[in-house]
Short mmCIF file of C-alpha atoms and ligand atoms in Angstrom, two decimals:
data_model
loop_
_atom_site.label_atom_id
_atom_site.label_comp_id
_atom_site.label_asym_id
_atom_site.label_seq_id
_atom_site.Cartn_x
_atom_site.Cartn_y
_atom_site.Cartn_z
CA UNK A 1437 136.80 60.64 115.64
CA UNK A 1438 139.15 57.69 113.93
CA UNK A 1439 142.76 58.75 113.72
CA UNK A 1440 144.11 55.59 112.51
CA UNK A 1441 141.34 53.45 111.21
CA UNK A 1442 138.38 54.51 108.38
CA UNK A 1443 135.73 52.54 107.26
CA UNK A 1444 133.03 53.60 104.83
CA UNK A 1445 129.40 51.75 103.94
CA UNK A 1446 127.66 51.67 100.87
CA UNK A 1447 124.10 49.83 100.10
CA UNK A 1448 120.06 50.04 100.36
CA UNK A 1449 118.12 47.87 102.13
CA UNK A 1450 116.96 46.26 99.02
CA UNK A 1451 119.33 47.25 96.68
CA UNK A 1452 122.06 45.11 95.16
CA UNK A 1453 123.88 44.61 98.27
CA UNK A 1454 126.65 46.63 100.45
CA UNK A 1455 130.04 47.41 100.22
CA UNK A 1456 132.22 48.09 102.70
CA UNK A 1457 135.97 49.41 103.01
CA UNK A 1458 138.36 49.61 105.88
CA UNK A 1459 141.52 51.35 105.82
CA UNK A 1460 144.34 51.40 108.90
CA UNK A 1461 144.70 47.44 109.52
CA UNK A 1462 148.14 46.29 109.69
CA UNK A 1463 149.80 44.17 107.62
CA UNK A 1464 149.65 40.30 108.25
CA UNK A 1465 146.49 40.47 110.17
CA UNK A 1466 145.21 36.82 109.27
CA UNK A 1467 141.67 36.57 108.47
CA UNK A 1468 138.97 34.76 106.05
CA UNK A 1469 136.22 34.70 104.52
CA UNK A 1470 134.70 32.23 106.89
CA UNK A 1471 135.40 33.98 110.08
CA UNK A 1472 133.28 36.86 108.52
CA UNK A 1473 130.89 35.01 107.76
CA UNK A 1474 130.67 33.18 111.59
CA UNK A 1475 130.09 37.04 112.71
CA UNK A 1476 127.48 37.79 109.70
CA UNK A 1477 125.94 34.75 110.68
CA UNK A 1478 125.52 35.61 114.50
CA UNK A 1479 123.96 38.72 113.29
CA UNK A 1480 121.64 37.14 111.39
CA UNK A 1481 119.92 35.44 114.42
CA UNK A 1482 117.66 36.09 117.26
CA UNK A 1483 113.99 35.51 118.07
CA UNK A 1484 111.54 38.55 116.86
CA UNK A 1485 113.64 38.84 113.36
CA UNK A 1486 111.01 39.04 109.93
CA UNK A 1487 110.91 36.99 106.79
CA UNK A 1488 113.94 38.93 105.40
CA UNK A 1489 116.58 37.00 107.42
CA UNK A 1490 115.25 33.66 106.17
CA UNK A 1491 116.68 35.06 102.47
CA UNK A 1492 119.38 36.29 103.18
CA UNK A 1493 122.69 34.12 103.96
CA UNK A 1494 124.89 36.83 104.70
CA UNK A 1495 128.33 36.59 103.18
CA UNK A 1496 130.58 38.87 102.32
CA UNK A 1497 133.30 38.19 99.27
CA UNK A 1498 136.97 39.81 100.03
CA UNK A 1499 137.64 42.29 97.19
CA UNK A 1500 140.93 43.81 98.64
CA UNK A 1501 143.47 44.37 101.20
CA UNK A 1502 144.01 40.68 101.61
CA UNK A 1503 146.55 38.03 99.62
CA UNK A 1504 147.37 34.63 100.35
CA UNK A 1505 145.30 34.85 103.75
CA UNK A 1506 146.88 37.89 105.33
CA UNK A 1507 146.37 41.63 104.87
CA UNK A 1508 148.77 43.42 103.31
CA UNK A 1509 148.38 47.00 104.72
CA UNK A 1510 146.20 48.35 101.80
CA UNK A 1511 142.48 49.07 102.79
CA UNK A 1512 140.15 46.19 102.82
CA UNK A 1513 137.42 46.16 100.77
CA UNK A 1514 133.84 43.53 101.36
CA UNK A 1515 131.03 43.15 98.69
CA UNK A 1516 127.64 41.58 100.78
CA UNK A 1517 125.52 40.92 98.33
CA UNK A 1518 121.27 41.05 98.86
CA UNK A 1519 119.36 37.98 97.91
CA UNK A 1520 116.37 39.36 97.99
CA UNK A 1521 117.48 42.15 94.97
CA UNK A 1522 116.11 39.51 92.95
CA UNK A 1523 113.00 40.33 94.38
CA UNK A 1524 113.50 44.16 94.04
CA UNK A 1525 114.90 44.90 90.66
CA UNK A 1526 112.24 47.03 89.49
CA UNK A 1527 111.30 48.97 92.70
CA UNK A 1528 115.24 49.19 93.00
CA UNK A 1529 116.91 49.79 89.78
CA UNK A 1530 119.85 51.74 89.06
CA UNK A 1531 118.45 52.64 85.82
CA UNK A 1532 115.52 54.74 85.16
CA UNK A 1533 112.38 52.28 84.88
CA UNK A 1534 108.93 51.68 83.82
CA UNK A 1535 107.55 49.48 86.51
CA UNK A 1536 109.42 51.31 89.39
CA UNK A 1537 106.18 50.40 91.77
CA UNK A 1538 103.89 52.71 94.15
CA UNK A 1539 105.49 55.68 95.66
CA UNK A 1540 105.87 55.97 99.25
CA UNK A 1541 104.50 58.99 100.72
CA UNK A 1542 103.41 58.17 104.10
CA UNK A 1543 106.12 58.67 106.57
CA UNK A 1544 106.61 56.66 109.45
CA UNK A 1545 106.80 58.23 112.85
CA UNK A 1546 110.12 57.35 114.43
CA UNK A 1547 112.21 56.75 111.17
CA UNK A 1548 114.08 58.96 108.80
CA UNK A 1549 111.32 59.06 106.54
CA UNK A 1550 109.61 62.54 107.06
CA UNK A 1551 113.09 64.63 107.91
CA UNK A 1552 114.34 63.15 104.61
CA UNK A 1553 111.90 63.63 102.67
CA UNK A 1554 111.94 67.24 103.78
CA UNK A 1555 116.34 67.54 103.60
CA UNK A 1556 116.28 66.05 100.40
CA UNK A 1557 113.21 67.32 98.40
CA UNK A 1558 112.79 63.49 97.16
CA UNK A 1559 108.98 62.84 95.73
CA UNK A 1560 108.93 58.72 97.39
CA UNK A 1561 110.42 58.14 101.10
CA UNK A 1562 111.70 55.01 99.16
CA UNK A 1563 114.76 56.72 99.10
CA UNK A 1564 115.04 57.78 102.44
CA UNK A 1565 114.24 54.13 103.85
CA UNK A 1566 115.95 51.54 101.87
CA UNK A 1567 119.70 53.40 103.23
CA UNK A 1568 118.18 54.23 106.80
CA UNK A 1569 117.71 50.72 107.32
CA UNK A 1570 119.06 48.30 109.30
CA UNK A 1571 120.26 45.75 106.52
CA UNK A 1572 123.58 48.41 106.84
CA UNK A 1573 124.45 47.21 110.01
CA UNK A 1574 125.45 43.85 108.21
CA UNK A 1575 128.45 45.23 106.71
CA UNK A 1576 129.17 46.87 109.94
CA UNK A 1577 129.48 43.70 111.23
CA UNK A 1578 131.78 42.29 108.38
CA UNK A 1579 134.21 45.68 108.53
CA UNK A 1580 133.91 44.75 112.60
CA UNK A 1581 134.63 41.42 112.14
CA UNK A 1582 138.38 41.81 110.58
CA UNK A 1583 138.79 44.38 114.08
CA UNK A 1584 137.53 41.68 116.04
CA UNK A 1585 140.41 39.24 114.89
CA UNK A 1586 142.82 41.67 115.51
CA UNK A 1587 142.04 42.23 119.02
CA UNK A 1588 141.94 38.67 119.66
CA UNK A 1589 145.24 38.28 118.26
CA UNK A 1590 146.39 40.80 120.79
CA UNK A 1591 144.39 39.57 123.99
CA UNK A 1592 141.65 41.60 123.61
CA UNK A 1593 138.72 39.90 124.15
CA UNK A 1594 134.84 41.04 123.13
CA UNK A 1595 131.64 39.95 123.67
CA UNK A 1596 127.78 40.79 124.91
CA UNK A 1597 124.68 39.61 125.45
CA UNK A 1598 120.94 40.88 126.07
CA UNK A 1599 119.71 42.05 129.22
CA UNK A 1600 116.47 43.24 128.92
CA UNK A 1601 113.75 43.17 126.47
CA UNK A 1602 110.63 45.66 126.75
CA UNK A 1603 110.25 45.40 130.82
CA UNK A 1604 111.63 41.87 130.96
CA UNK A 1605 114.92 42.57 132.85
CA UNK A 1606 118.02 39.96 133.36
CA UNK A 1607 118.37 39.44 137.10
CA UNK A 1608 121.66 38.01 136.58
CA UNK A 1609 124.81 38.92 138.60
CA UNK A 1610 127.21 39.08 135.95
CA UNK A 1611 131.26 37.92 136.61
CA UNK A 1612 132.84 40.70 134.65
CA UNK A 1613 136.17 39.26 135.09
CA UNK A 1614 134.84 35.43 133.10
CA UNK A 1615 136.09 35.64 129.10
CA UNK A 1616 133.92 37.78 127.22
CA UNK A 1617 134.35 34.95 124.38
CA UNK A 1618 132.45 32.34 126.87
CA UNK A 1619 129.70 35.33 128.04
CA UNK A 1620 129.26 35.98 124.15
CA UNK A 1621 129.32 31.82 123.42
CA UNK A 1622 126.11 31.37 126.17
CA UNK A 1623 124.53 34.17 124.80
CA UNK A 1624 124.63 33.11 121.60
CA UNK A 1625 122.96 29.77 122.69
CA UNK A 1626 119.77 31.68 123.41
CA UNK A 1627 117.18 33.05 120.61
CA UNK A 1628 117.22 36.00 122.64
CA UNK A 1629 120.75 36.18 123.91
CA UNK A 1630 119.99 36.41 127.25
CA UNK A 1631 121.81 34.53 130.02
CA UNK A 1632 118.90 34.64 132.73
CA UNK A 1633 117.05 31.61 130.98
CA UNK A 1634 114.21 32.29 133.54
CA UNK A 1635 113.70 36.12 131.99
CA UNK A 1636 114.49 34.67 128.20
CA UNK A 1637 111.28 33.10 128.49
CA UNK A 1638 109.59 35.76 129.36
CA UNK A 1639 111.37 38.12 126.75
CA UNK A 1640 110.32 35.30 123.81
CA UNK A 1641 106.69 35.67 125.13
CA UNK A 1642 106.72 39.56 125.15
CA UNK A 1643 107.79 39.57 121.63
CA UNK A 1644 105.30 36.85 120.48
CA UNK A 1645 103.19 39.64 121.92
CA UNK A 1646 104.69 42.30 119.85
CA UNK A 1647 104.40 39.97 116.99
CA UNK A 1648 100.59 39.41 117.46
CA UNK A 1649 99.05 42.76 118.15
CA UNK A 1650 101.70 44.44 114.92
CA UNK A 1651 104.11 46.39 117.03
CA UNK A 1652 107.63 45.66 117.89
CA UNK A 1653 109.44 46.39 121.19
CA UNK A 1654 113.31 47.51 121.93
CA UNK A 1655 115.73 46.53 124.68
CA UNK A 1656 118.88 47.04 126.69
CA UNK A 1657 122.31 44.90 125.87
CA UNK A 1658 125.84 45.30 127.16
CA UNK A 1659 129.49 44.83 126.02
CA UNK A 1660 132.08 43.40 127.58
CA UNK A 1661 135.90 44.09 126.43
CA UNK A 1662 138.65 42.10 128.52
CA UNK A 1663 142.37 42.03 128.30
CA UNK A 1664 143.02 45.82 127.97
CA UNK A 1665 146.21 47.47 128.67
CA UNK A 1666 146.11 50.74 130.72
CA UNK A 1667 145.82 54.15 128.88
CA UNK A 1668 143.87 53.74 125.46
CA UNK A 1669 142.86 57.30 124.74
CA UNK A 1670 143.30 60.45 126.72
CA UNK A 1671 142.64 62.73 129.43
CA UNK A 1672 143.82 65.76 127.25
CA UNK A 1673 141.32 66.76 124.83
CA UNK A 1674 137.37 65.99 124.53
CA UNK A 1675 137.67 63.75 121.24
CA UNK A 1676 140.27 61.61 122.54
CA UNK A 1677 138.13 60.39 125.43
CA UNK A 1678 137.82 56.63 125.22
CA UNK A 1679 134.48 56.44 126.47
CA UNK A 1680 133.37 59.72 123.99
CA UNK A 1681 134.61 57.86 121.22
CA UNK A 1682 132.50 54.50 122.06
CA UNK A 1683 129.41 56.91 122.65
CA UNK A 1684 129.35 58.23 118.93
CA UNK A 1685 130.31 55.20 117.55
CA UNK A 1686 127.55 53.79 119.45
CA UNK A 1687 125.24 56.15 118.99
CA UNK A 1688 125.37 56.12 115.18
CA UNK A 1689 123.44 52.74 114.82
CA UNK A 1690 120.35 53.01 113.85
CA UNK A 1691 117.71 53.05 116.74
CA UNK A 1692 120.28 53.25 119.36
CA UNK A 1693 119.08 55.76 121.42
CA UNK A 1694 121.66 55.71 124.97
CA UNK A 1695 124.88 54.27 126.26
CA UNK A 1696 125.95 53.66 129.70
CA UNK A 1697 129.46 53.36 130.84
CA UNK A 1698 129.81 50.95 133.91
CA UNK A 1699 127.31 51.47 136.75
CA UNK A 1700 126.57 54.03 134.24
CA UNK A 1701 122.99 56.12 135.59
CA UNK A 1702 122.00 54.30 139.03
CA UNK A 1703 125.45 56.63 140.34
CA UNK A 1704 123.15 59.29 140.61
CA UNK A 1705 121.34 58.08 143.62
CA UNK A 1706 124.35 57.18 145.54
CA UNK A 1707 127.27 58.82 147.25
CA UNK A 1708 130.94 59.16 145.62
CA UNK A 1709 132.04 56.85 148.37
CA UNK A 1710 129.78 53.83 147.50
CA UNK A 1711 130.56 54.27 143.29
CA UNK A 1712 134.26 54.92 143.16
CA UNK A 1713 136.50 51.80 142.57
CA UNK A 1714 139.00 51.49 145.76
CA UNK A 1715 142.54 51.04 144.53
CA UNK A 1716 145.10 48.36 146.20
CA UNK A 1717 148.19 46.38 145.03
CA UNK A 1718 148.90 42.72 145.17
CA UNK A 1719 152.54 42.79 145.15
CA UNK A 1720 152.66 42.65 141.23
CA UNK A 1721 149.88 45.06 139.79
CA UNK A 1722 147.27 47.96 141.12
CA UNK A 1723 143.84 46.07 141.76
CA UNK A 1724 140.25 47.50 141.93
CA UNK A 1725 137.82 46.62 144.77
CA UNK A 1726 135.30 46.69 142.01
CA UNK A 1727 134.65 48.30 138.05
CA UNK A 1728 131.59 50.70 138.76
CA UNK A 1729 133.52 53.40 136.35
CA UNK A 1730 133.43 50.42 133.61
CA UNK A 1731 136.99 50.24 132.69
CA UNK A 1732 137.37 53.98 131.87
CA UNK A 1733 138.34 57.09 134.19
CA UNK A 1734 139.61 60.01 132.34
CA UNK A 1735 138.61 59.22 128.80
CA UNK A 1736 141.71 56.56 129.50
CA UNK A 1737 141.18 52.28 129.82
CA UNK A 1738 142.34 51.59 132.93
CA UNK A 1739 142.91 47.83 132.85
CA UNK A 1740 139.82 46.84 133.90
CA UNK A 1741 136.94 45.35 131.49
CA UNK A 1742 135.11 47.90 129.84
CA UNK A 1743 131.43 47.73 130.45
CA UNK A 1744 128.84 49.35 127.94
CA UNK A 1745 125.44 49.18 127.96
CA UNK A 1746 122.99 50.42 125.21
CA UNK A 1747 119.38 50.89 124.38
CA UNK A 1748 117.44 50.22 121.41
CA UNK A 1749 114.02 52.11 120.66
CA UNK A 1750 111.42 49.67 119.05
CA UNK A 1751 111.56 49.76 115.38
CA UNK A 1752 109.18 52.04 114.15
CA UNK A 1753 107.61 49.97 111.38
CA UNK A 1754 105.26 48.74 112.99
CA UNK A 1755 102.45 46.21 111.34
CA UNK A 1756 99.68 48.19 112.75
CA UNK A 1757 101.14 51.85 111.76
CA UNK A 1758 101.16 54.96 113.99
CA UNK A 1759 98.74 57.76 112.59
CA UNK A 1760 100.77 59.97 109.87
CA UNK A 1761 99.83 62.53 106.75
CA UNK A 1762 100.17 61.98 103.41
CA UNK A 1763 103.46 64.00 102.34
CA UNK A 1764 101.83 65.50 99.55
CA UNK A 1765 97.96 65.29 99.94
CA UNK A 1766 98.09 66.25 104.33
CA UNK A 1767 95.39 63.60 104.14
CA UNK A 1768 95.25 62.11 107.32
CA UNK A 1769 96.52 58.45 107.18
CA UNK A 1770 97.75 55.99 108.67
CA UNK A 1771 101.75 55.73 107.92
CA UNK A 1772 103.59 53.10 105.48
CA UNK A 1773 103.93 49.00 106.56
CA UNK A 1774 106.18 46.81 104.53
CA UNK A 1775 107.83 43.64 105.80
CA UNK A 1776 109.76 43.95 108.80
CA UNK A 1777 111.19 42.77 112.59
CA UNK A 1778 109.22 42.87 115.91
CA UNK A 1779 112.40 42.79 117.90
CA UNK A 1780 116.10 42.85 116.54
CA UNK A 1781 117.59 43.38 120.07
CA UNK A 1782 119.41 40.37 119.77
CA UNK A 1783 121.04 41.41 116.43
CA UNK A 1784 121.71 45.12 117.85
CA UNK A 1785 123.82 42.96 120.67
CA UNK A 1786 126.11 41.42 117.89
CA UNK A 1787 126.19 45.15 115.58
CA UNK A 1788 127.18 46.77 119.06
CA UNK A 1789 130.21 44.28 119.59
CA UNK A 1790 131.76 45.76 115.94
CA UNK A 1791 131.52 49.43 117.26
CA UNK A 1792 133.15 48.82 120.15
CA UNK A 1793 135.53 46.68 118.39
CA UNK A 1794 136.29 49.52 115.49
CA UNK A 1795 137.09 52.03 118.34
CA UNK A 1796 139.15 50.14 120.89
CA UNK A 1797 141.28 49.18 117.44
CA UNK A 1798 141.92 52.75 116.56
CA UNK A 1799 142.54 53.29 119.99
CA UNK A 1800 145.47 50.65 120.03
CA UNK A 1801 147.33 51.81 116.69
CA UNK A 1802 147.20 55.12 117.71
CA UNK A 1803 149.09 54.39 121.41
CA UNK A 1804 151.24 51.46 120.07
CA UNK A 1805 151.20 51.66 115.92
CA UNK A 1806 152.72 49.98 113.55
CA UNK A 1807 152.70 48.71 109.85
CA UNK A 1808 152.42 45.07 110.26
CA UNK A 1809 150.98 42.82 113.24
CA UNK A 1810 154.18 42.22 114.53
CA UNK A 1811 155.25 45.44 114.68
CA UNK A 1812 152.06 45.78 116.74
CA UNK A 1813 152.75 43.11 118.84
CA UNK A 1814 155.98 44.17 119.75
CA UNK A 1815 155.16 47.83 120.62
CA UNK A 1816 152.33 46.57 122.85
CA UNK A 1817 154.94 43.89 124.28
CA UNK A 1818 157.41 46.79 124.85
CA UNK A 1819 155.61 49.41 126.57
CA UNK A 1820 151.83 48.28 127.33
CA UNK A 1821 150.71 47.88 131.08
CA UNK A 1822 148.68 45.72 132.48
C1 EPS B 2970 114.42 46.70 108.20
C2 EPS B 2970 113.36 45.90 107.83
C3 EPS B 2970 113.53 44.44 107.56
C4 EPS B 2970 114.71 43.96 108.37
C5 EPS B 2970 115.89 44.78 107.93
C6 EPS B 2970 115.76 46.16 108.45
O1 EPS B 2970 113.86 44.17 106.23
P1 EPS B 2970 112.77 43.94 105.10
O2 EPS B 2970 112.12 45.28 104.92
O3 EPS B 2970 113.55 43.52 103.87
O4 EPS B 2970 111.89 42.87 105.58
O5 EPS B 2970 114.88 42.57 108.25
O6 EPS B 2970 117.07 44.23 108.41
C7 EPS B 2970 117.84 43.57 107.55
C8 EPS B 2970 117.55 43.33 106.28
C9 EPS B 2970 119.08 43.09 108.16
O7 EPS B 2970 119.92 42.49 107.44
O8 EPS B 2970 119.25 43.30 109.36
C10 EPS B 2970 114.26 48.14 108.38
O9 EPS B 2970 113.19 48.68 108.09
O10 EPS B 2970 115.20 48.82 108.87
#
């Protein structure tokens, strides 16, 4: 689906940590350590989270790709490590060991448990769980982070925020056309990242809820992009569609389940004349009456914002467990608990900002390219439209 940018993860949940590498970024790209770590660190937020997040200070250490503050073209490479490994070493080794701790063989419905177990002939779901986790979404975030930068350094702006948690909906009227930098700043303000401050108290009391009776709930949360130019991917072939490329990008975090583009499924119940975005001109650019189609028509940014929404299922560990069967005994049981979140909505907000942001950056090198930042810049100066 990339055809300028690659980026690769490595980890378990409770493993040593993750690694991370991204290849395609320009050189002279300026970024740090620190700015990673401001993104790692909104990640690491948001009401409903578990004990794990009061470990773990995310931080990921630069192994590559980067000298004297800048990148230099050659793939970037990100070591996170996992405080809590020092909690896991047996359980986790790399090496065979004598205390490795109690099998898992109750699968939990809704995870990757029982499907791996059965792909991979494995004897503990141990190994299935501790890579289909969520603590993989951290690097994510660092690899998304270093995108992120670039875009900003090229006008492209990013950011989200919650909008509805369980049945607790935002009624706000959102300005799509305010800085997605301020919409992300507010956001980030509440535990929930919601802007409707009436609704975020009702979202912190649903999950308290969650919390209390050992279940968990999901949510919706959108994505605003500003400061596009016109024509980022293509009409002419199914896997250079902009908004095709967002979906799978989107769609491969874990316990995203949908994605919305603009006004997105309510255009079902209404006629083509009420959803389509009117076209005028101001005397220097084409204008839009209004951005129902989300900043995409024909695979192809059309220099509006993009609007994406997306949906995350509860997480399906749940403190009081679903009914399962014991993989190897079919006893009837109730299926595996361990430590875990009641609501990482919040979180999924910040992950969903880095998929965006790894697509809309492949997106760019492949219209405009070029080997260093300035060679970017100048491209984009040269031919982009606004
Ligand atoms: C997760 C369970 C929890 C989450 C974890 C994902 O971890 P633990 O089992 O260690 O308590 O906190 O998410 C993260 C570690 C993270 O960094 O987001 C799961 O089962 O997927």
């Amino acid at each position: 689906m990339f055809t300028k940018l690659r980026y690769l993860t490595s980890g378990e949940s409770h493993g040593k940590g993750l690694l991370g590498i991204l290849d395609g970024i320009p050189a002279g790209l300026e970024i740090s350590e620190r700015e990673i770590r401001l993104e790692l660190a909104r990640r690491q937020r948001g009401y409903g989270r578990g004990a794990r997040m009061k470990i773990e200070i995310d931080f990921a250490e630069i192994w590559g790709g980067v000298r004297h503050g800048k990148t230099i073209g050659a793939p970037i490479g990100l070591l996170l490590k996992n405080k809590d490994w020092d909690n896991w070493q047996n359980k986790m080794d790399i090496k065979p060991n004598k205390k490795p701790g109690k099998k898992v063989t109750l699968p939990r419905p809704g995870h990757a448990d029982l499907a791996g177990m059965q792909k991979y002939d494995f004897d503990d779901i141990r190994n299935v769980l501790e890579r289909s986790s969520a603590r993989e979404t951290a690097m994510r975030v660092a690899l998304g982070s270093v995108c992120k930068k670039l875009l900003h350094d090229i006008g492209i702006k990013i950011g989200s925020h919650v909008t509805q948690i369980y049945k607790v909906r935002s009624d706000l009227e959102l300005d799509y056309y305010s800085c997605p930098e301020s919409i992300s700043e507010n956001a980030d303000n509440s535990p929930v990242r919601c802007l409707d401050l009436d609704k975020e108290k009702d979202m912190i009391k649903v999950i308290d809820k969650a919390k209390s009776d050992g279940d968990s709930v999901g949510g919706v949360f959108e994505v605003i992009v500003s400061g596009l130019p016109y024509g980022l991917g293509s009409h002419v072939q199914w896997d250079k569609k902009l908004h095709s490329r967002i979906a799978q990008s989107m769609m491969s975090v874990n316990a995203f389940k949908g994605i919305e583009v603009g006004s997105g499924f309510s255009q079902a119940e209404k006629f083509g004349s009420e959803v389509h975005d009117e076209i005028g001109f101001d005397g220097m650019k084409f204008t839009r009456s209004s951005n129902n189609c989300g900043g995409m028509e024909g695979g192809m940014s059309n220099g509006q914002p993009l609007i994406i929404k997306s949906v995350m299922k509860p997480i399906p560990t749940l403190i009081k467990p679903l009914k399962s069967v014991d993989f190897f005994s079919k006893e009837k049981k109730l299926a595996h608990k361990e430590r875990t979140d009641s609501c990482a909505v919040p979180a999924a907000s910040i992950v969903a900002e880095s998929m965006v942001c790894f697509v809309i950056v492949d997106a760019v090198l492949e219209k405009f390219g070029g080997d260093t930042m300035d060679q970017l810049k100048s491209h984009i100066k040269i031919s982009g439209k606004y």
